[in-house]
XYZ file of C-alpha atoms in Angstrom:
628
model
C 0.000 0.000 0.000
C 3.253 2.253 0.333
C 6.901 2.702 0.404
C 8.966 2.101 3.674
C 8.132 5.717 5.959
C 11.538 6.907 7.527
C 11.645 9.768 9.520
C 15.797 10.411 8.775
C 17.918 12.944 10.385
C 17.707 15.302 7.489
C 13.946 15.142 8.635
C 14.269 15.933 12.008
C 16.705 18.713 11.728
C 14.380 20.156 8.445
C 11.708 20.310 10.962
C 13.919 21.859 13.705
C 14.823 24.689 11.701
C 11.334 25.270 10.928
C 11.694 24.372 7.274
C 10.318 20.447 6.634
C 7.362 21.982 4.130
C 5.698 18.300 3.606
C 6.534 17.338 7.476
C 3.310 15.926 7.145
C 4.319 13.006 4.842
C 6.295 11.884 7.732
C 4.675 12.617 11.215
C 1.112 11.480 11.495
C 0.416 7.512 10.155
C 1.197 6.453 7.082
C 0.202 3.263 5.021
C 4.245 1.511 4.981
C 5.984 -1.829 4.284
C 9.044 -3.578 6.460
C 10.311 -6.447 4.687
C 7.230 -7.921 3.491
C 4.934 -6.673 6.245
C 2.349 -4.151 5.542
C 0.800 -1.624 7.966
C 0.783 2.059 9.338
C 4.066 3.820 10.397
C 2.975 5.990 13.318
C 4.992 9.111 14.031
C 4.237 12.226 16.763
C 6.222 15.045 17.645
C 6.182 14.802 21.752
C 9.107 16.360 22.765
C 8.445 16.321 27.160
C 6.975 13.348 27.273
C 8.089 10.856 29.209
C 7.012 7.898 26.692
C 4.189 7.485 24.099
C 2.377 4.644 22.721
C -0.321 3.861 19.772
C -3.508 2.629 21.243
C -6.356 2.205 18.443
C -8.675 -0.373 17.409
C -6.347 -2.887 16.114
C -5.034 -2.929 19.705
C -8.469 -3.006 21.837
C -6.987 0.527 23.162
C -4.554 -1.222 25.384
C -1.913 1.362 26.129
C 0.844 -1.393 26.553
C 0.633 -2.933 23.390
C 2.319 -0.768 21.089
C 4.715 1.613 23.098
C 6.640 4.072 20.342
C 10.301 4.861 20.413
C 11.395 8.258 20.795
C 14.142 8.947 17.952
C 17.220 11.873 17.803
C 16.940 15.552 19.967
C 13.882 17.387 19.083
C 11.155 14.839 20.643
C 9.525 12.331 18.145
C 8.390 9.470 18.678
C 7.661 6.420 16.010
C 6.483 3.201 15.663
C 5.292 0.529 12.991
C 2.167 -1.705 13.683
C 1.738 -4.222 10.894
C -1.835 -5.095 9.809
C -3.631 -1.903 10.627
C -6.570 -1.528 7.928
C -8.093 1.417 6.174
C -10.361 3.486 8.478
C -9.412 2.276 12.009
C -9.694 4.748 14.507
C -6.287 5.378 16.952
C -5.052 7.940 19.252
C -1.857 8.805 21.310
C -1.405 7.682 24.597
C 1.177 9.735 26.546
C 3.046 9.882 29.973
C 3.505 13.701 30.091
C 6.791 15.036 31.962
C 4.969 14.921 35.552
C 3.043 11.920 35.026
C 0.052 12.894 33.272
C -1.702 10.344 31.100
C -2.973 12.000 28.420
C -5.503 10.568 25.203
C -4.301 12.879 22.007
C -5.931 12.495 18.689
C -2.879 12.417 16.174
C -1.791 16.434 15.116
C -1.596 15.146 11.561
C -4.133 13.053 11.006
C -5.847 13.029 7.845
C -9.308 12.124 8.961
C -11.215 11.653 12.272
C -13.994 10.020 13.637
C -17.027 12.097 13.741
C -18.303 14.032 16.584
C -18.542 13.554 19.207
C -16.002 11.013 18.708
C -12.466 12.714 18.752
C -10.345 9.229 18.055
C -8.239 9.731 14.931
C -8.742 7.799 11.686
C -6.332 5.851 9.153
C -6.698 7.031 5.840
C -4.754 6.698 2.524
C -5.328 10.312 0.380
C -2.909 9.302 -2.021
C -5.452 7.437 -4.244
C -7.054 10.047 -5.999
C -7.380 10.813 -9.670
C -7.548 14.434 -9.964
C -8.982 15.432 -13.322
C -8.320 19.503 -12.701
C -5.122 19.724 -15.161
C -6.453 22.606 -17.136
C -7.845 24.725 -14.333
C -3.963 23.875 -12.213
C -2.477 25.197 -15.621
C -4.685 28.001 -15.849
C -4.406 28.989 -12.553
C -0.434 29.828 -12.768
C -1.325 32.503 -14.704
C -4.120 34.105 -12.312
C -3.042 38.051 -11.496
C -5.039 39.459 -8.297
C -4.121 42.652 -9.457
C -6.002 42.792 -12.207
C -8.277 39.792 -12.852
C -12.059 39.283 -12.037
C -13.172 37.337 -8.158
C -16.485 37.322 -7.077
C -16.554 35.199 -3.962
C -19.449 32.708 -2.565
C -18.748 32.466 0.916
C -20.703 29.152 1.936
C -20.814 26.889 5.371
C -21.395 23.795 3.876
C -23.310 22.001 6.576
C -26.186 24.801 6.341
C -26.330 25.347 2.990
C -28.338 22.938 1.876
C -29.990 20.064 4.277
C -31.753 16.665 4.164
C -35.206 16.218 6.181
C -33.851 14.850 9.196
C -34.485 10.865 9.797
C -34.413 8.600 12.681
C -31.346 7.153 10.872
C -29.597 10.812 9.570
C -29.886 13.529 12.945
C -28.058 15.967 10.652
C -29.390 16.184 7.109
C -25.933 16.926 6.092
C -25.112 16.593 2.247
C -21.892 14.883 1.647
C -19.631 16.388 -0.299
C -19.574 14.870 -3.379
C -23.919 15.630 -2.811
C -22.688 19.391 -1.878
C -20.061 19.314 -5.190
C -23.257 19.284 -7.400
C -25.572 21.386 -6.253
C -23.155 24.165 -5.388
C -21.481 24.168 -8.684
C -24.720 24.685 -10.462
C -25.541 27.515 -7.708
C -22.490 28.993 -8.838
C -22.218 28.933 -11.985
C -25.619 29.894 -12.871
C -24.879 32.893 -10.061
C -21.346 34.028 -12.214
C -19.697 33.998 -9.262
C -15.812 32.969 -9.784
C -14.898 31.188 -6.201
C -16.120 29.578 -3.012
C -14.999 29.850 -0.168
C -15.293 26.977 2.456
C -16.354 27.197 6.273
C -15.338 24.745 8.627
C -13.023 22.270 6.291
C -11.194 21.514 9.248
C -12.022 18.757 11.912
C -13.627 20.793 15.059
C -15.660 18.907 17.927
C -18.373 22.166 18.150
C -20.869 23.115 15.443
C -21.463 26.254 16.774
C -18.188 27.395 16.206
C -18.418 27.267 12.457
C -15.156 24.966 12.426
C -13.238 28.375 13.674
C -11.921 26.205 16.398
C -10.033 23.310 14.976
C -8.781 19.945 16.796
C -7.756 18.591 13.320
C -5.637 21.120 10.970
C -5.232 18.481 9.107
C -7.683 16.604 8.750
C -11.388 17.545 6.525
C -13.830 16.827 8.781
C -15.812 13.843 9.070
C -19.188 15.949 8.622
C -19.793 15.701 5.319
C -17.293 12.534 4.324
C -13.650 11.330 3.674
C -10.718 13.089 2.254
C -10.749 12.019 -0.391
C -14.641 12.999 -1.155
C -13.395 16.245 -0.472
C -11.093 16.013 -2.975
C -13.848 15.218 -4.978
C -15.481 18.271 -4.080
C -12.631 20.602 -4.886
C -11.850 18.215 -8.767
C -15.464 19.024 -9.512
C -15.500 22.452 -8.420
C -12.674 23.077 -10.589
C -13.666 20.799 -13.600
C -16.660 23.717 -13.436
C -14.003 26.560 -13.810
C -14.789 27.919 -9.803
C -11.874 28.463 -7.782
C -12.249 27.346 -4.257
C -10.827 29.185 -0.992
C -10.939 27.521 2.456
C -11.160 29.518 5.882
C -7.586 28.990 7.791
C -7.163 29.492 11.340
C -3.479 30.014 12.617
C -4.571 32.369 15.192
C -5.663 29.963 18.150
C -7.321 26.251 18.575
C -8.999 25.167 21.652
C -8.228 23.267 25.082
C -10.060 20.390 24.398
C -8.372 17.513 25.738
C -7.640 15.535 23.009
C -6.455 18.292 20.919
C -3.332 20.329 21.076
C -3.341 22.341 23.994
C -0.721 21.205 26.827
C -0.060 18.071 24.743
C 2.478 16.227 26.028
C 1.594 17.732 29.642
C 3.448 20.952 28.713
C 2.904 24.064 26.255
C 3.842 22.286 23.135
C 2.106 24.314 20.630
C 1.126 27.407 22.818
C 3.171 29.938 25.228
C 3.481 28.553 28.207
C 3.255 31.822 29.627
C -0.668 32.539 29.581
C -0.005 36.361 29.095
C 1.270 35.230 25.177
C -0.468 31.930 25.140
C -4.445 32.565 25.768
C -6.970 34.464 24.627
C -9.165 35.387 27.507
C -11.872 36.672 25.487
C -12.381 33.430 23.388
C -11.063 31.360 25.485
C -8.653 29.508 23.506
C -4.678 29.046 23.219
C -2.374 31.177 20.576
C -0.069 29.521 18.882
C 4.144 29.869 19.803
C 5.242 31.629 16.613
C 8.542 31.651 17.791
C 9.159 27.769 18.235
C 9.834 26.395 14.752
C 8.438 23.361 15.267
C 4.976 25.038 15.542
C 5.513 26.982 13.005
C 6.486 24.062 10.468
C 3.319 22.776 11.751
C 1.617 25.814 10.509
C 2.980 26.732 7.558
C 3.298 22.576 6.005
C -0.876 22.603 6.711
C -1.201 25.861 4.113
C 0.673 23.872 1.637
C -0.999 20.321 2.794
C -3.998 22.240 1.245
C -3.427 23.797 -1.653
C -0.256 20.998 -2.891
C -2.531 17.822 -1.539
C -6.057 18.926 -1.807
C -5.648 21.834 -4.826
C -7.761 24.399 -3.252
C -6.678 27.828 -4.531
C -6.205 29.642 -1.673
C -6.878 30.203 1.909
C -8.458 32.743 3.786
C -6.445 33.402 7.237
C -8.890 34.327 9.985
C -7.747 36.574 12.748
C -4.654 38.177 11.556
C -5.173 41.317 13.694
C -5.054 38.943 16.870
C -2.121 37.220 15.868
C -0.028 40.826 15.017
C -0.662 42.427 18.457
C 0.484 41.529 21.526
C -2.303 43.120 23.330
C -5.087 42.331 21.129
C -8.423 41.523 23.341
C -6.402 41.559 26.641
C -6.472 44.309 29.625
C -3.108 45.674 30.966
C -1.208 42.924 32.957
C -2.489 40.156 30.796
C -0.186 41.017 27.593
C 3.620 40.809 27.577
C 5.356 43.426 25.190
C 7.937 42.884 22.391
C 11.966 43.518 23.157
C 11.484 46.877 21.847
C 8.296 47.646 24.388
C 5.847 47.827 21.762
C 2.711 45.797 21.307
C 3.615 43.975 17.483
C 4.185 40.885 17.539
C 7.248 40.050 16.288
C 7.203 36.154 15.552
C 3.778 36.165 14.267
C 5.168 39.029 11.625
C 8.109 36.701 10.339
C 5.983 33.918 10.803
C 3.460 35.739 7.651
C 6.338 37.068 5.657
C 7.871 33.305 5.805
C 4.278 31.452 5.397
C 3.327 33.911 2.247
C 6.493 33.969 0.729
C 6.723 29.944 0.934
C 3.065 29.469 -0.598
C 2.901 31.749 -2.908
C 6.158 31.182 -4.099
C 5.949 27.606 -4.783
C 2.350 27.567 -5.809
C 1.939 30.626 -8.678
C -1.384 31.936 -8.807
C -2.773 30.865 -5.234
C -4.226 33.248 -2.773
C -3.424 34.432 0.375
C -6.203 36.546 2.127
C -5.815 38.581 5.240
C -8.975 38.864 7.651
C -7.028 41.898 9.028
C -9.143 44.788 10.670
C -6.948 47.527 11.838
C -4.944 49.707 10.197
C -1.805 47.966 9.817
C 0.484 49.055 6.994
C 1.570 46.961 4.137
C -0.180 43.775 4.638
C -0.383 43.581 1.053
C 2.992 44.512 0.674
C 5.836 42.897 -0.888
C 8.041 40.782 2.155
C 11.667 42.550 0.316
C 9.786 46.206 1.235
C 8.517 45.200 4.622
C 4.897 43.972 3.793
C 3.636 40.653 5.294
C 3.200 39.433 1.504
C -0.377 38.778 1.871
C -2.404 38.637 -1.810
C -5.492 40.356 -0.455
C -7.050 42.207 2.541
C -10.829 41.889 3.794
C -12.144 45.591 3.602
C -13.818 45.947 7.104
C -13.177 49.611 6.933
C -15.382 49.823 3.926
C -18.240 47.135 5.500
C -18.282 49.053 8.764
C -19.238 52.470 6.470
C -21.134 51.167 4.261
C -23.443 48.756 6.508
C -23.838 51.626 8.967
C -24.783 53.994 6.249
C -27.326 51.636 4.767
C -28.795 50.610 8.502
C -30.094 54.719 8.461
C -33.355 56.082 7.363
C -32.664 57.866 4.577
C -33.929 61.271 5.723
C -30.209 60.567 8.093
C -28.102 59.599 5.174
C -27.220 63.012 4.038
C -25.905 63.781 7.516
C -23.329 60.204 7.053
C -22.633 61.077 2.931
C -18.931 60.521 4.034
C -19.613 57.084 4.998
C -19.687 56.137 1.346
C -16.959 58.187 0.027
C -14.423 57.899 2.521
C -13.067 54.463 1.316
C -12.059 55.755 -1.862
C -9.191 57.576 0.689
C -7.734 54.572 1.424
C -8.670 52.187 -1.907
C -5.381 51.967 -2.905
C -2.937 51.645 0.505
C -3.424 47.379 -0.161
C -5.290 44.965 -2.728
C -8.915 44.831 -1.084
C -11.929 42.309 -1.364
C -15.003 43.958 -0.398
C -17.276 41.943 2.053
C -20.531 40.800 3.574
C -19.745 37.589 5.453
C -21.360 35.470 7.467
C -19.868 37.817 10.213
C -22.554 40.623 9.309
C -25.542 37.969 9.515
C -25.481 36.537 13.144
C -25.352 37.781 16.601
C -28.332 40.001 16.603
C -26.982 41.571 13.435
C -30.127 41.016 11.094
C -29.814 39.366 7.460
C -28.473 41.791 5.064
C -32.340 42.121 3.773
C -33.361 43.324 7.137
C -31.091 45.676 8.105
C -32.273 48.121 5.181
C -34.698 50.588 6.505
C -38.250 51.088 5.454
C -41.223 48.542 4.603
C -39.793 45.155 3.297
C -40.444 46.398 -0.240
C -38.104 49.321 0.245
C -35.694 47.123 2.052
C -35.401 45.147 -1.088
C -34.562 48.536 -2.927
C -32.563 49.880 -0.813
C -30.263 46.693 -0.877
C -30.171 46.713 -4.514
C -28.607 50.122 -4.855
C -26.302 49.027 -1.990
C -25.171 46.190 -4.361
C -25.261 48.140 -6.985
C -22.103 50.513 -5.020
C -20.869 47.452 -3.956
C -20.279 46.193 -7.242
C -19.275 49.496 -9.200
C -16.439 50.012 -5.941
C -13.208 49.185 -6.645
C -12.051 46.011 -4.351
C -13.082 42.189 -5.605
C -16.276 41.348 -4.079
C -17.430 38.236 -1.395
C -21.181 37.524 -0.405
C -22.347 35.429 2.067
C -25.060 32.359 0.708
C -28.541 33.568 1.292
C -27.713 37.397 1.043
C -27.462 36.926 -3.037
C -31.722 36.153 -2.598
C -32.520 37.943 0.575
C -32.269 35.506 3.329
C -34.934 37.393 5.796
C -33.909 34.947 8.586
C -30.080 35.772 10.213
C -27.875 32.617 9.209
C -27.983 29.510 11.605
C -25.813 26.841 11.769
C -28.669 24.291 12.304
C -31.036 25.072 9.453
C -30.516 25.365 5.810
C -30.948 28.503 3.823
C -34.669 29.667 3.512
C -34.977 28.084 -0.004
C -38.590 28.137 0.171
C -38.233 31.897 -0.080
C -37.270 31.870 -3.977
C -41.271 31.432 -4.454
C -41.628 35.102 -3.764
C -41.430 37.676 -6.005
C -39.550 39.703 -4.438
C -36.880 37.239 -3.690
C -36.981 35.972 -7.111
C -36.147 39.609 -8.055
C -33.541 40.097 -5.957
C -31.657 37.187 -6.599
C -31.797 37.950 -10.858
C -30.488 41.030 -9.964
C -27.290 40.301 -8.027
C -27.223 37.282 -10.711
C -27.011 40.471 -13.605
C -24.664 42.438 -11.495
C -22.116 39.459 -11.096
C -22.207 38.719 -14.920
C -22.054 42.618 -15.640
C -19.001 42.396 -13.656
C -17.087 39.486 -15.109
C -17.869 40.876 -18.356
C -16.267 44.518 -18.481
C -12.910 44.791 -17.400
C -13.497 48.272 -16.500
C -15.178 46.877 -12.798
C -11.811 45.027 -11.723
C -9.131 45.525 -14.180
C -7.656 48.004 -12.600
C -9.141 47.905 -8.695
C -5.027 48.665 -8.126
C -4.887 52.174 -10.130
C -6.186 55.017 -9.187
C -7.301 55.847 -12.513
C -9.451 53.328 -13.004
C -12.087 55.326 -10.814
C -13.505 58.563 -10.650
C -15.944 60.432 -9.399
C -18.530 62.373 -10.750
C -20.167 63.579 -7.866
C -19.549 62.447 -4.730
C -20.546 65.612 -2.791
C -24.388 65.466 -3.389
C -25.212 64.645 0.771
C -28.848 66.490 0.142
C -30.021 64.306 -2.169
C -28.046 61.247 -1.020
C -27.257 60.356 -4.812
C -23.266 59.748 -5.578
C -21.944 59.197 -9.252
C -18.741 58.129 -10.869
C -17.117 56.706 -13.676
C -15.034 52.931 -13.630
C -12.629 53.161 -16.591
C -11.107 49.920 -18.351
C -7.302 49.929 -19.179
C -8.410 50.041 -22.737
C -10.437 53.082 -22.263
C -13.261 51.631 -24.505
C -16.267 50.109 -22.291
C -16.259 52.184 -19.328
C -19.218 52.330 -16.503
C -20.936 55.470 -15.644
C -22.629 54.730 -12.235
C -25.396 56.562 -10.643
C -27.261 55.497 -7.766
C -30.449 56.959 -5.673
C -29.990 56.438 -1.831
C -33.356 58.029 -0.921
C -37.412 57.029 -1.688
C -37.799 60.363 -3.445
C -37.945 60.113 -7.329
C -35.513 63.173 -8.978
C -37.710 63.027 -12.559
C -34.711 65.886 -13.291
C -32.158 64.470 -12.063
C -28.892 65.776 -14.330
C -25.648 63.771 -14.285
C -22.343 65.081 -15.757
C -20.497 63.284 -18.125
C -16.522 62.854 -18.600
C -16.857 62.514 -22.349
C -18.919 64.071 -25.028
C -19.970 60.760 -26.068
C -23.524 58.275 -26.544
C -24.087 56.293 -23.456
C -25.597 53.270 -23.269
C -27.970 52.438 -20.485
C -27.597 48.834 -19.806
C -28.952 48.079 -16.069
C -31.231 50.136 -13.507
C -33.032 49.006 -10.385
C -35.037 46.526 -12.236
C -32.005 44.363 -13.669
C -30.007 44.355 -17.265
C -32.246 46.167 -19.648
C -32.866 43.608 -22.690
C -32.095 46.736 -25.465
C -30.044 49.503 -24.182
C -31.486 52.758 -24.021
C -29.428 55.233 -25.467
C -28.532 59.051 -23.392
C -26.621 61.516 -25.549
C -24.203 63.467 -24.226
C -25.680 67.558 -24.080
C -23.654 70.610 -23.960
C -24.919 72.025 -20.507
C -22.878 71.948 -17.482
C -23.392 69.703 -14.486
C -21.382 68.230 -11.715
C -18.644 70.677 -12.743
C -18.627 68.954 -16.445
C -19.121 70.684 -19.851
C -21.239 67.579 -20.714
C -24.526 65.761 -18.915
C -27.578 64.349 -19.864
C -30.857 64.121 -17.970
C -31.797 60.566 -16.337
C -34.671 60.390 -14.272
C -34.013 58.354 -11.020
C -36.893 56.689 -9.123
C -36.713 56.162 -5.939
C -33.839 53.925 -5.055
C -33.415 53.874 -8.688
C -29.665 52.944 -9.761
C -28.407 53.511 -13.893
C -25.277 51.499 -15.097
C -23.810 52.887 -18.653
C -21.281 52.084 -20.913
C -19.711 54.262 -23.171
């Protein structure tokens, strides 16, 4: 079933220094042959523990019957067991430093059992047929600087659910059942990637798989690893890219996970001023200990070199960079300078980015970063952390509170919609609802629009429509594309049913038009890095709560004159100015793509400080999209 699995001293000392990128080929257990005896080679990094054995299974759990034997300086511990089969669950049995006996699923396991089991699983992922050659090819040559990404942010057990049985308490599609009906969502939506919640094994549901037990291993929910392979072959056999949420930041104390696992801080600061979180209560990683952070950085590549996703979204980057993030005076330590940075977790980014990146052209790698820290988008030679994107919370924070007002208040909060284009250019920005803006209290995008539902729905149309026309790739969270009235929940599929209503129907055609409008003119994301590629028109029109500009193509044919209504009053004379004495074409309002444009000629009278305008009447909430 495989070759002989030697852990040599080039391995250990690779992994010392930090550097052992597929580490994970060698630690965890591995299908092997001695002589002509087949079975698992068992390897765990241990380093305080006084011994370790395999107990699984194919032992009855018995502790004594297959102790492991710790090999050179750094602290790991192997084994070979012959016979072990396909599927058999195992864990760790360790005699920490002081005596504790400790059950640990395996670090770098490639599947587990499924909650509330915790026991690790054999698995082979090596037998796989991946049939993705031309989107791999294809993908080398994918520029974030100036290509289109429209992302579908989905949480896979909630998408979509079975009517629960005596015999299935969860409804949960598998993924090769998820593969098909999301890539015909998808597609038929225009959007260009997924991205995944919860890929990675976590005991909780209710932590969206934002506290993982099993970095490496895709969790039982929905299936085997391979399946998800599956998932990912077909996803990309349909030309979608696919993203998967990444958590560095922190796991959880669970026993059988990571925290304190040989007895001692292994993977964590011992010291819980660096090591815990006391607001989530959780333990940060020890980006200073190179073992951990081969650990780390080998999982980003497990992913995109093993399992071909296309890029990974890292959650919590602001928590990882300060010191003092979330924590009261006492509870932080500071850097050997004084300040509050964290130093290791900084090289720890420029090294991870540099490393994926670099050996994997055309992959992404997105910051969930939400302060103000410089360059994280930056080239790693001129002091940037070397990141390929940043989450825009700046902009969501604006925006959302501007669109939560009645609009007789907007004109008093104009700036909240025209003060991102300050800062649009400092790093390479994706634009975002997530399923962060849909929970806790927060109201379904739908519902936090002002107004009776039928000006809710119009008032989040022109919010797309700014969304869309703003420079920045774009993400949406599933149900927010067809008004979702409910906020998202874990335990309950998306209100399908809902796409029986008119007004959902609607809604959902519309952001379908918007996302095809723009993957088809370069002008909406060919140049989201250059300034020029966006001006305004008028973005100083707080009365009537109406903003215009211009999103120019680096061809300078088929550019987008945006205008959009942020009020209930119709402006029947409403005059926009006009960059170029030139026939525009009017090729989406309110309503959707128009099936014939409707032509506007450019007139010689002045508006918006332009020699040119024409007249277009807005109704209320009304949006106009031209081309000219």
């Amino acid at each position: 079933m495989g070759a002989k699995v030697v852990i040599t001293e080039l391995d250990q000392y690779l992994f010392g220094q930090g550097t052992h990128y597929d580490i994970y080929k060698k630690l965890g257990a591995h299908f092997s042959k001695v002589g002509r005896r087949e079975g698992v080679h068992f390897a765990v990094w241990a380093p305080n523990a006084q011994s370790v054995s395999v107990v699984g299974e194919f032992n009855n759990w018995n502790v004594e019957a297959n102790p492991m034997k710790k090999i050179g300086p750094i602290g790991i511990f192997e084994t070979f067991i012959p016979n072990v089969t396909e599927g058999q669950l195992y864990k760790y049995f360790i005699v920490g430093m002081n005596g504790e006996l400790l059950y640990k699923s395996d670090p770098y396991a490639s599947a587990s059992e499924l909650r509330p089991g915790n026991a690790s699983k054999v698995a082979d992922i090596s037998n796989f047929q991946w049939r993705d050659q031309n989107w791999i090819k294809k993908r080398e040559a994918f520029d974030v600087k100036t290509d289109a990404m429209a992302v579908y942010e989905v949480h896979p057990g909630s998408w979509r659910k079975h009517p629960l049985t005596k015999e299935d308490e969860t409804g949960f599609y598998s993924y090769k059942e998820f593969a098909h009906g999301l890539a015909a969502y998808v597609k038929d939506m225009g959007y260009t990637h997924v991205e995944l919640m919860g890929i990675a094994e976590h005991p909780f549901d209710g932590s969206w798989g934002y506290q993982v037990t099993g970095y490496y291993a895709p969790t039982a929910r929905y299936g085997t690893p391979v399946e998800f392979k599956y998932l990912v072959d077909y996803l990309h056999r349909n030309k979608i890219g696919v993203i998967l949420d990444w958590v560095p930041a922190h796991f959880p104390k669970d026993a059988h996970g990571l925290a304190n696992f040989d007895g001692t801080a292994v993977y964590e600061h011992a010291d819980p001023r660096q090591g815990e979180h006391p607001d989530w209560g959780t333990k940060i990683f020890n980006y200073g200990r190179n073992e951990v952070k081969n650990f780390l950085i080998a999982n980003a590549l497990y992913w995109i070199e093993e399992f071909h996703v296309d890029g990974l979204r890292v959650d919590a980057v602001a928590s990882m960079l300060y010191l003092d993030y979330g924590k009261q005076d006492g509870q932080w330590v500071a850097n050997k300078y004084g300040g509050n940075e964290n130093l290791e977790a900084i090289e720890f980014f420029k090294h991870l980015n540099t490393v994926v990146r670099g050996r994997n052209p055309g992959t992404l790698m997105i910051a969930e970063e939400s302060t103000a820290w410089p360059k994280v988008t930056g080239d790693v030679e001129d002091g940037g952390l070397g990141f390929s994107l940043k989450w825009n919370m700046g902009w969501m924070n604006d925006f959302l509170e501007y669109m939560k007002l009645d609009p007789y208040f907007r004109k008093y909060n104009h700036n909240k919609m025209t003060f991102s284009m300050t800062y649009a250019y400092s790093e390479k920005y994706v634009l975002v609802l997530s399923h962060d803006e849909v929970v806790h209290l927060k109201c379904s995008m739908v519902n936090k629009m002002p107004g009776y539902l039928d000006d809710k729905f119009k008032n989040l149309k022109a919010a797309y429509t700014f969304m869309f026309g703003h420079p920045g790739k774009k993400l949406l969270f599933m149900g927010q594309d067809f008004g979702q009235l409910q906020e998202w929940s874990e335990e309950r599929e998306l209100d399908w049913y809902l796409l029986r209503e008119e007004s959902h129907i609607q809604l959902q055609s519309f952001v379908r038009d918007l996302i095809h409008l723009y993957e088809r003119y370069a002008a909406l994301y060919a140049m989201d890095e250059d300034w020029e590629g966006f001006e305004w028109i008028n973005a100083d029109d707080a009365d009537r709560s109406i903003f215009s500009f211009v999103r120019k193509s680096p061809t300078k044919r088929n550019n987008l004159l945006f205008v959009m209504n942020f009020t209930p009053v119709e402006r029947s004379d409403y005059r926009v100015g006009l960059p170029k004495k030139k026939n525009y074409k009017l090729i989406m309002d309110q309503n959707g793509m128009l099936e014939e444009p409707v032509l506007y000629a450019a007139e010689k009278k002045e508006c918006d400080n332009r020699k040119f305008s024409f007249e277009y009447p807005l109704a209320p909430y009304g949006v106009g999209i031209f081309l000219y």
